Amino acid sequence: MLPQLLRFEVLYQSKQRALPIAGLVFFCLGYFLGKSGNAPALVDFNAPFQVSYFTGNMSLMSVFIIMFFAVSGVIRDSKDRMEALIYSTAVKKADFFWSRFIGVFLFSVFAFSLFLPGFLMGVSLSGLDAARIAPFQWQTYLWPFLVIMVPNIFICTSVLFSVSLLSKRNVATYAAAILMYLLYFIIGIYSNSPMFASSIPASAEQMTRAALADPFAISTFFEHTQFWTPFDKSNLPMSFSGNYIWNRLLWIGFSFVLLGFTYRLFSFRKTGQQRRQKPSLQLAQISTQLYRSTKVLINRRTQWRAFGHSVKMDIFEIIQSLPFLAVLFTLFAALAFELYLKFFAGGFPAESWHPFTHLVIESVIEIIPILSKILIVFYSGELIWKAQDRKFDGILNATPTLNWVFFLSKMVTLTLLPMLLITTLTVVCIAFQLVNGFMVIDLKQYLLLFYHYGISIVTWSSLAIFVQSLAKHKYLGMGLTGFVLLALTTPLSYHLGLEHPMLRIGVMPSITYSNMAGYGIQVSAFTTYACYWVALGIILALFSLKYWNRQLIEARRDWARIWEGQWKRSELLALSLSLMGFMAAGIVLYHKLSTDGQHESRAAQIEYREQYERKFKQYEVLPKLTTGAIQTEIDIYPEDQRYSIAAEYQLVNRNGIPVQQLFLSTTKKLSAIRLENANLISEDTVFGTYLFEFEQPIQPQETTSLRYELTHQSLPFKPDHSILRNGVYLRHEFFEPILAYDRSRELSDPLVRRSRGLPDGNVEPQEGPENSVVPIEDQDISFETIISTSANQEALAPGDLIKKWSKDGRNFYRYQYSERSIAVIAYLSAQYEVKKHTCDGVELKSYYHPEHDINLPTIEATACATLSYGRENFGPYPFQQLRVAEIPSYFPRAGDAQPGIISLVEDKVYLIDIGKNNSFNLAAKRTAEQVAHQWWGISLTPKNAPGAGFLTFGLAKYTAAVVLEEMYGQGALWEINKTANEQYFRGRAFASAKEPPLYREQGKRYLINGKSSLVLSSLRDLIGEEKFNAALRKLLDKYAPSTAHEVHILDFIDELYAVSPQEHHTLIDDWMKQIIRYELSVDDIQYKRLDNGQYEISAAIFAKRFKTLPSGREIAIDINEPIKIGCFNKHPKSIGKTDKIPYLETHCIQDTLTTIKLTLDSLPRYITVDPFLTRPDRNYANNLKEIVQ
Amino acid sequence: MNTLVLKNISKTYANGVKALDGINLTIANGMFGLLGANGAGKSSLMRTIAALQKPSEGSVIFNDVDVVKTPQAVRIALGFLPQEFGVYPKISAQELLNYLAVLKGINNKKERKEQVATLLQQTNLYQHRKKSVYTFSGGMKQRFGIAQALLGNPKLIIVDEPTAGLDPEERNRFLNLLSEIGKHIIVILSTHIVEDVQELCKQMAILAKGKIIASGNPTALVKTIAGKVWKKPIPKAELPAYQEKYRVISTHLVGGDTLIKVLSDSQPSLDFETTKAGLEDYYFSQMHLHYL
């Protein structure tokens, strides 16, 4: 019987248009993805990694196909009223059940599997860089088909098939589909899938849990490949191992159990109708009452009352419906996860916050637009077609309720649904704050959410209703609305070239908030956007209202009817007013966006960069002048978000040849520029370039002077977060002209360069000035400034404060370098609270936002400890003061340092919850690093060459580590190195270029922040802290006094050689000049109690080293080096200052397997190899093993 | 006194079907029966009167106001029971009635509550008032439909096939209720069940293929065929021959035999017996006339 039934299923389903359409859609998706060349840098476009990645993500889309097949395969009987006929035949339950299930499953597999040939074809016909297309291999496509595609479809089919078979309702099936999708969504947020870029990286345990819990195995994929380098991604085959096996077993097992349950519960012969059968009618009781009519009165108030009741009834029904509950459930789950992660778990790098209102909001709000869109798409269809679908329209339309009442009530209901989500979010967040004992709740910020996010919601609702009335068909309308929202309001719009903000319907500028600086967007800009979108929303709504005439139901086809339909005067008035508003706001918006220039399309940016290079590349060869001295006068007007600066530079010719011409590139428009003894030959206002020719060439060692002036204001449509109302942080790079051709403006993508006909060139991806780690100047300068700000603010600049005065209601300050120092200059201004201390004769001044004093004691203590450590071990501190100032959260890093001053970012230092961990403190770590820059970077400024980042940031991190170890104990080291380890391995997995050895680091974050920390810890252990510091001190003694920046990382390595025995030099080279990772672990612990009460413990130490060859391939190499082995009574991460360590000694490890034997007085709890994680090791968790008693 | 005047109503649907064809009727207070076979255009006519659709031609005048131009004029006074209707799940009968009462303009909350309660009692749904209408059986749902049509102060009640799905007792009660109301207002009863009209209506019309083929007082109409209806039991096989020879207006099965009725001014043959003409006979005779 089964074969015949299956044959019928095939016949039936193949007659559904959905099958060819779905197959075609997946084929095209594959084709376009294959053609798009969408792959991380250095990874083959058709690598097994890529194909599996796309297949995994596409299986999310397959849910909707499966949903469709499940509905048509299962619910068709009840929908088409065939149930009674089918169920009264002789068909057996098992045959029926399995034929339907297999039908749905096979068709879904068929439709989805066309993705793979599509992808194959796309790649082959793409014309992409042939060097990055690997030869065709069966396994590349077969693996994702068998391990990802077929199981995923099986799992989804089981769930959706069961739901539709048991519920016999479309809506329940849709809800189940949405729920599956949301389940993945939650796991994605939780496991930090790269698809949810905002989330913070997850820990290894979280990754494992997510890898198992994800029904689509997408998280499993990420877990599986998280440490793959670009080389691995290109070359390694996918393997069905580890959590892949467990995930598949778990979920396929679950599916079978679910199917088994469904099979048992599904009662074949009962139709869904029976449940509704009510007990037979009671005998009629003759009513004694006579019919009496009741007074009616139709007036305006009646209509509004009808409106109110309609909204109430729709809302009441929707909040009980499954899809809404699924969305609400997602919201709760997301809130729980995000709040837990950001405020307790302290994801990466152990950063938890105090629950300040803006931080609570910021950590959860992103889910609101996504869920709003889901609600609007789904319920616009449901609401609009509700009366018709339920055949209630006859009764409703005969009532004297006016058209607009029905229309407006739908509109308002649709808008209220997302608002309900915001309300829920607000309540949960406030409760969270209160439960955590945080009483300073900023209600205004919560209330503003309704405005900030409400504009989008209103616009999208109008759009959805408009589309519904155009489409005349519920599902078509839902699909169209979903498509429009996807194409215009998600990042997809950038890929489609629909990136202009005026096209991205309902998308508002993103809202940022800082306790210091307030909202990041200016009211006028936000209001303009709001007017623009709301006006458009009203226009769409009015047209929909006209179209929505209950009398014209049968004539809907006639679009022109709208114009015939009588527009009432009030409607015409509203239409013309909103048209005018839309036009006016549109004109303002367009004008502002193009003149203020916030929006520039990608194409325009590429064009700009290309033209810059073509026009001015010729000046790159000109000999450069260097800056010897800078003198500035700067007036800051925080209330206007404006500053004016007049600067005078002394320029020196340090070349061996005379300088004839000077080329300048500016980023901000100058109001005046004058170069001594030189004539302006040409000026380009588009690119902001100047070319001067000297009357007399500047001879070597001769000087000249450059003077320029400029005024800059943060514009509403181009907000400049360096100049805020409170919390100005203005680095020189933000406005300073570059005295040369600016190479960072060149196009860096080789593909784009080729398409533009530009030479390939050795263009390294450049980091912007904000992120550059080393000053461009190669000499120290002298610096002096007079800075003024408004009366209620305090202004800061590098150097020592010489004088302070007030004039004309403004505060003036003069700062000056006491000796020549680096040309890294920033100006600060804010309403600061100030605290003074003395720290070994150096004045320590804290400048902070009044409410932000929670971590102040930590910050001050750390700054002081770092100063002392530095002065004792490295060399003198060259200033009389150290100022520590808070700056707003717009700065991209945790802090910044200039001569005599460090800046720490509010939400990265001042607002973080340092928690109850007594062995580590993140605020302390970040403070110590910045203070350490006073030596590393400022006193000792490296030459602008590879390795400079190591000397600046690496050594600062080293200093922070030893200071924290001194303050908190060795547990701090574990935390610091754990973070460094993760940063290193994650960074190299997503690197855009081949990994260089550490001493050749080219500003790569994962090397200077990650690997350098580890290597420096290892070096300290190898050489000994005292000797190591002596080497550093020698480096400082030698190079710090010179004003030229000459020290190179090889000089540092030479100093290391000098303080270490010859036999360690190979190891130092391995760490600094090779790419080597370790796999260390402990296993096989045995112990026995000796007669004297002592314990003899033995353990196996596994140690392996892997070297990455220049090709990227990794090979195993020998090991022979001293590594610490320790026994602990508590986890190494919680070792505090006073904790005793039973055993901690360096062992020379020479073999892959070393068995050690120890005799101790008592039995420790853990044995570890490399307890403080000084070696780069992906799996650091198995360095440690608990002794089971 | 309420009046409803239909002037030359025609309706052609977008697919070309001409559902109504030049209908002229004048209806005053009292029960008005609209009789017609399925597909005769009854529902189209009802929907046109209820201003749910516009006629292609002609006008509907209710109490001197043109409803086509001002649909609100009829809506404020209308109680409408569509032939087929559904309801929203999760809403109880009482809540749904209350909602409709709001829409119909019963502004006073207390009055609204009272009328809803009364109507629920009169339709014998009071003990089910807290249940969702969605779960009601066919008869209960139909009674709910009647209750909602009576909400407020209707001056024109249109009921399209109201007795479908009601058991005999319910049907009785319902028709009594309608006739009681129908003393003071217009009640249009559209049906294909002749007895309903016969029992209740002072005026009636017969609709076929979108046209009014007869109208007037039922008793008067029946009088026109009094003494002209003859009956005779025959074997079934002979039916075609009789149909050929006489104007057979109806056939019934009685105890296995086929009883035919024939319209004829005089006794067709000796074996035919005379029988008392009823409205049904009139209806069939008209249909027979019209469809031949």
PDB file of N, CA and C in Angstrom, chain A residues 231-297:
ATOM      1  N   PHE A 231      44.269  29.580   6.082  1.00  0.00           N
ATOM      2  CA  PHE A 231      44.851  28.437   5.375  1.00  0.00           C
ATOM      3  C   PHE A 231      44.019  27.180   5.619  1.00  0.00           C
ATOM      4  N   ASP A 232      43.679  26.963   6.880  1.00  0.00           N
ATOM      5  CA  ASP A 232      42.863  25.790   7.217  1.00  0.00           C
ATOM      6  C   ASP A 232      41.517  25.846   6.497  1.00  0.00           C
ATOM      7  N   LYS A 233      40.921  27.044   6.479  1.00  0.00           N
ATOM      8  CA  LYS A 233      39.602  27.180   5.866  1.00  0.00           C
ATOM      9  C   LYS A 233      39.649  26.832   4.387  1.00  0.00           C
ATOM     10  N   SER A 234      40.768  27.123   3.752  1.00  0.00           N
ATOM     11  CA  SER A 234      40.896  26.795   2.334  1.00  0.00           C
ATOM     12  C   SER A 234      41.168  25.319   2.124  1.00  0.00           C
ATOM     13  N   ASN A 235      41.931  24.725   3.014  1.00  0.00           N
ATOM     14  CA  ASN A 235      42.485  23.421   2.709  1.00  0.00           C
ATOM     15  C   ASN A 235      41.924  22.247   3.495  1.00  0.00           C
ATOM     16  N   LEU A 236      41.413  22.492   4.705  1.00  0.00           N
ATOM     17  CA  LEU A 236      40.967  21.344   5.487  1.00  0.00           C
ATOM     18  C   LEU A 236      39.612  20.855   4.995  1.00  0.00           C
ATOM     19  N   PRO A 237      39.429  19.531   4.931  1.00  0.00           N
ATOM     20  CA  PRO A 237      38.090  19.030   4.653  1.00  0.00           C
ATOM     21  C   PRO A 237      37.265  19.099   5.942  1.00  0.00           C
ATOM     22  N   MET A 238      35.959  19.134   5.804  1.00  0.00           N
ATOM     23  CA  MET A 238      35.107  19.090   6.986  1.00  0.00           C
ATOM     24  C   MET A 238      35.163  17.654   7.517  1.00  0.00           C
ATOM     25  N   SER A 239      35.151  17.507   8.808  1.00  0.00           N
ATOM     26  CA  SER A 239      35.152  16.131   9.308  1.00  0.00           C
ATOM     27  C   SER A 239      33.961  15.922  10.231  1.00  0.00           C
ATOM     28  N   PHE A 240      33.383  14.740  10.095  1.00  0.00           N
ATOM     29  CA  PHE A 240      32.213  14.421  10.916  1.00  0.00           C
ATOM     30  C   PHE A 240      32.729  13.843  12.219  1.00  0.00           C
ATOM     31  N   SER A 241      33.023  14.739  13.141  1.00  0.00           N
ATOM     32  CA  SER A 241      33.632  14.280  14.386  1.00  0.00           C
ATOM     33  C   SER A 241      33.192  15.205  15.516  1.00  0.00           C
ATOM     34  N   GLY A 242      33.555  14.843  16.706  1.00  0.00           N
ATOM     35  CA  GLY A 242      33.320  15.694  17.880  1.00  0.00           C
ATOM     36  C   GLY A 242      31.848  16.023  18.048  1.00  0.00           C
ATOM     37  N   ASN A 243      31.576  17.306  18.245  1.00  0.00           N
ATOM     38  CA  ASN A 243      30.206  17.708  18.529  1.00  0.00           C
ATOM     39  C   ASN A 243      29.272  17.555  17.332  1.00  0.00           C
ATOM     40  N   TYR A 244      29.850  17.468  16.132  1.00  0.00           N
ATOM     41  CA  TYR A 244      28.990  17.211  14.977  1.00  0.00           C
ATOM     42  C   TYR A 244      28.241  15.888  15.171  1.00  0.00           C
ATOM     43  N   ILE A 245      28.991  14.855  15.598  1.00  0.00           N
ATOM     44  CA  ILE A 245      28.355  13.552  15.794  1.00  0.00           C
ATOM     45  C   ILE A 245      27.283  13.649  16.866  1.00  0.00           C
ATOM     46  N   TRP A 246      27.666  14.274  17.982  1.00  0.00           N
ATOM     47  CA  TRP A 246      26.711  14.346  19.094  1.00  0.00           C
ATOM     48  C   TRP A 246      25.488  15.165  18.736  1.00  0.00           C
ATOM     49  N   ASN A 247      25.714  16.284  18.075  1.00  0.00           N
ATOM     50  CA  ASN A 247      24.580  17.132  17.693  1.00  0.00           C
ATOM     51  C   ASN A 247      23.625  16.365  16.788  1.00  0.00           C
ATOM     52  N   ARG A 248      24.174  15.715  15.770  1.00  0.00           N
ATOM     53  CA  ARG A 248      23.312  15.006  14.818  1.00  0.00           C
ATOM     54  C   ARG A 248      22.569  13.858  15.496  1.00  0.00           C
ATOM     55  N   LEU A 249      23.318  13.121  16.329  1.00  0.00           N
ATOM     56  CA  LEU A 249      22.671  12.011  17.035  1.00  0.00           C
ATOM     57  C   LEU A 249      21.541  12.522  17.916  1.00  0.00           C
ATOM     58  N   LEU A 250      21.856  13.576  18.660  1.00  0.00           N
ATOM     59  CA  LEU A 250      20.881  14.138  19.599  1.00  0.00           C
ATOM     60  C   LEU A 250      19.605  14.563  18.879  1.00  0.00           C
ATOM     61  N   TRP A 251      19.780  15.303  17.802  1.00  0.00           N
ATOM     62  CA  TRP A 251      18.605  15.875  17.156  1.00  0.00           C
ATOM     63  C   TRP A 251      17.855  14.865  16.292  1.00  0.00           C
ATOM     64  N   ILE A 252      18.604  13.972  15.667  1.00  0.00           N
ATOM     65  CA  ILE A 252      17.895  12.947  14.886  1.00  0.00           C
ATOM     66  C   ILE A 252      17.150  12.026  15.847  1.00  0.00           C
ATOM     67  N   GLY A 253      17.794  11.727  16.976  1.00  0.00           N
ATOM     68  CA  GLY A 253      17.125  10.932  18.001  1.00  0.00           C
ATOM     69  C   GLY A 253      15.858  11.629  18.477  1.00  0.00           C
ATOM     70  N   PHE A 254      15.996  12.906  18.748  1.00  0.00           N
ATOM     71  CA  PHE A 254      14.848  13.693  19.178  1.00  0.00           C
ATOM     72  C   PHE A 254      13.731  13.626  18.142  1.00  0.00           C
ATOM     73  N   SER A 255      14.107  13.724  16.870  1.00  0.00           N
ATOM     74  CA  SER A 255      13.097  13.712  15.815  1.00  0.00           C
ATOM     75  C   SER A 255      12.345  12.388  15.779  1.00  0.00           C
ATOM     76  N   PHE A 256      13.095  11.287  15.943  1.00  0.00           N
ATOM     77  CA  PHE A 256      12.428   9.983  15.930  1.00  0.00           C
ATOM     78  C   PHE A 256      11.477   9.840  17.117  1.00  0.00           C
ATOM     79  N   VAL A 257      11.944  10.308  18.269  1.00  0.00           N
ATOM     80  CA  VAL A 257      11.066  10.240  19.444  1.00  0.00           C
ATOM     81  C   VAL A 257       9.803  11.057  19.205  1.00  0.00           C
ATOM     82  N   LEU A 258      10.009  12.243  18.641  1.00  0.00           N
ATOM     83  CA  LEU A 258       8.871  13.122  18.373  1.00  0.00           C
ATOM     84  C   LEU A 258       7.910  12.458  17.389  1.00  0.00           C
ATOM     85  N   LEU A 259       8.465  11.861  16.348  1.00  0.00           N
ATOM     86  CA  LEU A 259       7.609  11.202  15.369  1.00  0.00           C
ATOM     87  C   LEU A 259       6.853  10.036  16.022  1.00  0.00           C
ATOM     88  N   GLY A 260       7.564   9.327  16.909  1.00  0.00           N
ATOM     89  CA  GLY A 260       6.924   8.215  17.608  1.00  0.00           C
ATOM     90  C   GLY A 260       5.730   8.687  18.425  1.00  0.00           C
ATOM     91  N   PHE A 261       5.942   9.760  19.164  1.00  0.00           N
ATOM     92  CA  PHE A 261       4.857  10.345  19.965  1.00  0.00           C
ATOM     93  C   PHE A 261       3.702  10.764  19.079  1.00  0.00           C
ATOM     94  N   THR A 262       4.067  11.444  17.996  1.00  0.00           N
ATOM     95  CA  THR A 262       3.026  11.937  17.098  1.00  0.00           C
ATOM     96  C   THR A 262       2.225  10.771  16.550  1.00  0.00           C
ATOM     97  N   TYR A 263       2.960   9.709  16.190  1.00  0.00           N
ATOM     98  CA  TYR A 263       2.290   8.549  15.632  1.00  0.00           C
ATOM     99  C   TYR A 263       1.276   7.984  16.615  1.00  0.00           C
ATOM    100  N   ARG A 264       1.687   7.955  17.872  1.00  0.00           N
ATOM    101  CA  ARG A 264       0.769   7.395  18.870  1.00  0.00           C
ATOM    102  C   ARG A 264      -0.402   8.321  19.160  1.00  0.00           C
ATOM    103  N   LEU A 265      -0.086   9.611  19.248  1.00  0.00           N
ATOM    104  CA  LEU A 265      -1.136  10.571  19.604  1.00  0.00           C
ATOM    105  C   LEU A 265      -2.115  10.794  18.462  1.00  0.00           C
ATOM    106  N   PHE A 266      -1.603  10.692  17.255  1.00  0.00           N
ATOM    107  CA  PHE A 266      -2.431  10.993  16.102  1.00  0.00           C
ATOM    108  C   PHE A 266      -3.514   9.943  15.977  1.00  0.00           C
ATOM    109  N   SER A 267      -4.713  10.390  16.169  1.00  0.00           N
ATOM    110  CA  SER A 267      -5.804   9.441  16.090  1.00  0.00           C
ATOM    111  C   SER A 267      -6.399   9.566  14.712  1.00  0.00           C
ATOM    112  N   PHE A 268      -6.250   8.484  14.004  1.00  0.00           N
ATOM    113  CA  PHE A 268      -6.474   8.499  12.585  1.00  0.00           C
ATOM    114  C   PHE A 268      -7.929   8.734  12.217  1.00  0.00           C
ATOM    115  N   ARG A 269      -8.803   8.040  12.946  1.00  0.00           N
ATOM    116  CA  ARG A 269     -10.195   8.074  12.496  1.00  0.00           C
ATOM    117  C   ARG A 269     -10.992   9.252  13.020  1.00  0.00           C
ATOM    118  N   LYS A 270     -10.375   9.991  13.902  1.00  0.00           N
ATOM    119  CA  LYS A 270     -11.117  11.140  14.415  1.00  0.00           C
ATOM    120  C   LYS A 270     -10.783  12.346  13.572  1.00  0.00           C
ATOM    121  N   THR A 271     -11.769  13.076  13.223  1.00  0.00           N
ATOM    122  CA  THR A 271     -11.467  14.294  12.501  1.00  0.00           C
ATOM    123  C   THR A 271     -11.373  15.421  13.507  1.00  0.00           C
ATOM    124  N   GLY A 272     -10.719  16.467  13.076  1.00  0.00           N
ATOM    125  CA  GLY A 272     -10.516  17.610  13.965  1.00  0.00           C
ATOM    126  C   GLY A 272     -11.830  18.222  14.409  1.00  0.00           C
ATOM    127  N   GLN A 273     -12.869  18.026  13.571  1.00  0.00           N
ATOM    128  CA  GLN A 273     -14.150  18.646  13.868  1.00  0.00           C
ATOM    129  C   GLN A 273     -14.740  18.138  15.180  1.00  0.00           C
ATOM    130  N   GLN A 274     -14.461  16.859  15.447  1.00  0.00           N
ATOM    131  CA  GLN A 274     -15.175  16.254  16.552  1.00  0.00           C
ATOM    132  C   GLN A 274     -14.947  16.927  17.889  1.00  0.00           C
ATOM    133  N   ARG A 275     -13.751  17.445  18.016  1.00  0.00           N
ATOM    134  CA  ARG A 275     -13.455  18.080  19.296  1.00  0.00           C
ATOM    135  C   ARG A 275     -14.393  19.250  19.570  1.00  0.00           C
ATOM    136  N   ARG A 276     -14.835  19.835  18.483  1.00  0.00           N
ATOM    137  CA  ARG A 276     -15.673  21.014  18.678  1.00  0.00           C
ATOM    138  C   ARG A 276     -17.131  20.650  18.945  1.00  0.00           C
ATOM    139  N   GLN A 277     -17.464  19.376  18.722  1.00  0.00           N
ATOM    140  CA  GLN A 277     -18.849  18.974  18.913  1.00  0.00           C
ATOM    141  C   GLN A 277     -19.279  19.208  20.360  1.00  0.00           C
ATOM    142  N   LYS A 278     -20.329  19.935  20.522  1.00  0.00           N
ATOM    143  CA  LYS A 278     -20.800  20.239  21.877  1.00  0.00           C
ATOM    144  C   LYS A 278     -21.909  19.274  22.241  1.00  0.00           C
ATOM    145  N   PRO A 279     -22.130  19.089  23.509  1.00  0.00           N
ATOM    146  CA  PRO A 279     -23.247  18.241  23.905  1.00  0.00           C
ATOM    147  C   PRO A 279     -24.549  18.734  23.259  1.00  0.00           C
ATOM    148  N   SER A 280     -25.465  17.808  23.061  1.00  0.00           N
ATOM    149  CA  SER A 280     -26.662  18.158  22.293  1.00  0.00           C
ATOM    150  C   SER A 280     -27.430  19.309  22.948  1.00  0.00           C
ATOM    151  N   LEU A 281     -28.208  19.924  22.160  1.00  0.00           N
ATOM    152  CA  LEU A 281     -28.874  21.132  22.633  1.00  0.00           C
ATOM    153  C   LEU A 281     -29.843  20.855  23.783  1.00  0.00           C
ATOM    154  N   GLN A 282     -29.867  21.784  24.644  1.00  0.00           N
ATOM    155  CA  GLN A 282     -30.847  21.696  25.730  1.00  0.00           C
ATOM    156  C   GLN A 282     -32.230  21.946  25.127  1.00  0.00           C
ATOM    157  N   LEU A 283     -33.189  21.438  25.789  1.00  0.00           N
ATOM    158  CA  LEU A 283     -34.541  21.733  25.322  1.00  0.00           C
ATOM    159  C   LEU A 283     -34.777  23.227  25.453  1.00  0.00           C
ATOM    160  N   ALA A 284     -35.401  23.723  24.447  1.00  0.00           N
ATOM    161  CA  ALA A 284     -35.602  25.164  24.450  1.00  0.00           C
ATOM    162  C   ALA A 284     -36.428  25.605  25.646  1.00  0.00           C
ATOM    163  N   GLN A 285     -35.933  26.614  26.302  1.00  0.00           N
ATOM    164  CA  GLN A 285     -36.756  27.159  27.385  1.00  0.00           C
ATOM    165  C   GLN A 285     -37.404  28.399  26.810  1.00  0.00           C
ATOM    166  N   ILE A 286     -38.679  28.441  26.952  1.00  0.00           N
ATOM    167  CA  ILE A 286     -39.370  29.565  26.332  1.00  0.00           C
ATOM    168  C   ILE A 286     -39.058  30.828  27.120  1.00  0.00           C
ATOM    169  N   SER A 287     -38.494  31.747  26.409  1.00  0.00           N
ATOM    170  CA  SER A 287     -38.146  32.989  27.080  1.00  0.00           C
ATOM    171  C   SER A 287     -39.405  33.784  27.321  1.00  0.00           C
ATOM    172  N   THR A 288     -39.486  34.322  28.480  1.00  0.00           N
ATOM    173  CA  THR A 288     -40.679  35.092  28.826  1.00  0.00           C
ATOM    174  C   THR A 288     -40.554  36.538  28.378  1.00  0.00           C
ATOM    175  N   GLN A 289     -39.304  36.910  28.096  1.00  0.00           N
ATOM    176  CA  GLN A 289     -39.128  38.317  27.768  1.00  0.00           C
ATOM    177  C   GLN A 289     -39.539  38.597  26.338  1.00  0.00           C
ATOM    178  N   LEU A 290     -40.084  39.755  26.139  1.00  0.00           N
ATOM    179  CA  LEU A 290     -40.430  40.164  24.796  1.00  0.00           C
ATOM    180  C   LEU A 290     -39.272  40.967  24.232  1.00  0.00           C
ATOM    181  N   TYR A 291     -39.196  40.955  22.909  1.00  0.00           N
ATOM    182  CA  TYR A 291     -38.119  41.725  22.287  1.00  0.00           C
ATOM    183  C   TYR A 291     -38.364  43.203  22.467  1.00  0.00           C
ATOM    184  N   ARG A 292     -37.337  43.881  22.907  1.00  0.00           N
ATOM    185  CA  ARG A 292     -37.426  45.344  23.009  1.00  0.00           C
ATOM    186  C   ARG A 292     -36.198  45.922  22.344  1.00  0.00           C
ATOM    187  N   SER A 293     -36.428  46.912  21.509  1.00  0.00           N
ATOM    188  CA  SER A 293     -35.262  47.546  20.891  1.00  0.00           C
ATOM    189  C   SER A 293     -34.608  48.482  21.898  1.00  0.00           C
ATOM    190  N   THR A 294     -33.381  48.835  21.595  1.00  0.00           N
ATOM    191  CA  THR A 294     -32.651  49.726  22.491  1.00  0.00           C
ATOM    192  C   THR A 294     -32.207  50.934  21.696  1.00  0.00           C
ATOM    193  N   LYS A 295     -32.218  52.036  22.381  1.00  0.00           N
ATOM    194  CA  LYS A 295     -31.921  53.309  21.732  1.00  0.00           C
ATOM    195  C   LYS A 295     -30.513  53.289  21.138  1.00  0.00           C
ATOM    196  N   VAL A 296     -30.406  53.717  19.909  1.00  0.00           N
ATOM    197  CA  VAL A 296     -29.062  53.854  19.344  1.00  0.00           C
ATOM    198  C   VAL A 296     -28.848  55.288  18.899  1.00  0.00           C
ATOM    199  N   LEU A 297     -27.599  55.691  18.922  1.00  0.00           N
ATOM    200  CA  LEU A 297     -27.255  57.026  18.467  1.00  0.00           C
ATOM    201  C   LEU A 297     -25.873  56.941  17.841  1.00  0.00           C
TER     202      LEU A 297
END
